[in-house]
Amino acid sequence: PRRPLRKAVTRDFKRLAKRMDRARQSPEGPERDAAAHAARKAAKRLRYAAETARPAHGKAAKRYARRVRRLQDLLGAHQDAVVTRAALRELAAEADAAGEPSFAYGVLYAREERAAADTLAALPEAWRDLRAHRPLT
C-alpha cells in the first residue's frame, strides 16, 4: 500500500498548499482568519493521512506527521484567538450595556490579538519546514 498512501498524502499536501497560499495572500482581517481556518482543516486532514501511512512508511511518515502537526497547532492557536476575540467583544458589549466596566475585556482582547499575530508570524517558518520535506519520499 506504499504507493496509494503516498499518493493520498501528496494530494492532501496539495490541498493544504492551496489553502496556505490563500491564507498568506488574504488581507488582514476576517478574510485571512477564514482562510487560515480552512488551512488548519486541510492540515488536519494531511496529518491524519500521514499518520495512516505510518505502518507502510515508518519513521518518514512519523516525522512528516510531526511537521504537519506543528503547522496545524499554529493554525489552531490562531483560530482559538479569533474565536476568543469574538466572544470578548460580545462580553464587553453586554457589560457596557449593563453599565458594568468593560476595560478588562479590552485588555484580554488585546492579548488575544497579540497571540493571533504571534502565531501568524510563526507560520512562514513552519510552512517552509513542511514544504522542504516532501511527503513520504
XYZ file of C-alpha atoms in Angstrom:
137
model
C 0.000 0.000 0.000
C 3.010 2.358 -0.060
C 2.193 3.958 -3.393
C -1.540 4.664 -2.786
C -0.726 6.052 0.651
C 1.978 8.319 -0.770
C -0.476 9.464 -3.429
C -3.131 10.285 -0.797
C -0.632 12.225 1.317
C 0.597 14.126 -1.743
C -2.986 15.004 -2.728
C -3.710 16.310 0.771
C -0.445 18.273 0.749
C -1.513 19.991 -2.489
C -4.864 20.848 -0.920
C -3.079 22.354 2.072
C -0.695 24.284 -0.198
C -3.618 25.953 -1.985
C -5.222 26.918 1.290
C -1.957 28.199 2.748
C -1.406 30.345 -0.339
C -4.899 31.772 0.051
C -4.314 32.480 3.754
C -0.945 34.107 3.140
C -2.296 36.306 0.325
C -5.520 37.367 2.039
C -5.726 40.827 3.553
C -5.617 41.038 7.317
C -8.999 40.597 8.937
C -11.938 38.205 8.669
C -10.959 37.004 5.192
C -7.496 35.942 6.380
C -8.958 34.415 9.523
C -11.348 32.282 7.461
C -8.573 31.270 5.054
C -6.292 30.299 7.953
C -9.103 28.212 9.443
C -9.560 26.414 6.106
C -5.807 25.779 6.036
C -5.990 24.346 9.554
C -8.657 21.874 8.472
C -6.549 20.881 5.456
C -3.505 20.440 7.704
C -5.515 18.195 9.996
C -6.542 16.057 7.039
C -2.924 15.847 5.855
C -1.719 14.886 9.312
C -4.284 12.092 9.520
C -3.212 10.838 6.096
C 0.452 10.853 7.156
C -0.383 9.035 10.381
C -2.339 6.439 8.400
C 0.732 5.889 6.203
C 2.969 5.175 9.177
C 2.682 1.348 9.089
C 3.841 1.325 5.461
C 6.271 4.266 5.522
C 7.630 4.044 9.061
C 9.709 6.849 10.515
C 9.382 9.037 7.424
C 5.611 9.198 7.912
C 6.016 9.797 11.640
C 8.428 12.700 11.102
C 6.232 14.163 8.383
C 3.119 13.956 10.567
C 5.050 15.764 13.319
C 5.889 18.632 10.968
C 2.280 18.856 9.819
C 1.130 18.865 13.426
C 3.363 21.862 14.205
C 1.702 23.813 11.401
C -1.754 22.594 12.415
C -1.132 23.615 16.038
C -0.144 27.131 14.973
C -3.221 27.454 12.795
C -5.357 26.087 15.629
C -3.918 28.605 18.096
C -4.748 31.361 15.630
C -8.331 30.099 15.286
C -8.655 29.931 19.082
C -7.586 33.570 19.304
C -10.094 34.565 16.610
C -12.971 32.837 18.413
C -11.899 34.194 21.801
C -11.738 37.768 20.478
C -15.265 37.478 19.115
C -16.517 36.221 22.482
C -14.693 39.003 24.319
C -16.285 41.631 22.041
C -19.722 40.259 22.887
C -18.982 40.137 26.615
C -17.635 43.685 26.567
C -20.753 44.941 24.779
C -23.002 43.162 27.286
C -21.037 44.562 30.224
C -21.128 48.054 28.762
C -24.885 47.830 28.125
C -25.391 46.749 31.738
C -23.357 49.709 32.968
C -20.515 47.488 34.150
C -16.833 48.140 33.476
C -15.580 46.594 30.250
C -11.921 47.641 30.299
C -10.698 44.189 31.328
C -12.343 42.679 28.256
C -10.400 45.119 26.127
C -7.144 44.102 27.808
C -7.913 40.431 27.210
C -8.887 41.203 23.624
C -5.520 42.902 23.058
C -3.721 39.852 24.443
C -5.618 37.548 22.117
C -4.924 39.874 19.218
C -1.202 39.664 20.038
C -1.409 35.866 20.319
C -3.024 35.682 16.874
C -0.320 37.921 15.413
C 2.409 35.799 17.017
C 1.014 32.601 15.533
C 0.748 34.197 12.099
C 4.364 35.351 12.423
C 5.479 31.781 13.185
C 3.573 30.267 10.252
C 6.087 31.016 7.460
C 8.859 29.067 9.194
C 6.612 26.081 9.922
C 5.306 26.148 6.357
C 8.843 26.338 4.906
C 9.878 23.421 7.092
C 6.947 21.319 5.913
C 7.473 22.185 2.239
C 11.176 21.358 2.499
C 10.287 17.783 3.461
C 8.147 16.417 0.681
C 5.537 13.855 1.651
C 6.899 10.370 2.161
C 9.757 10.454 -0.333
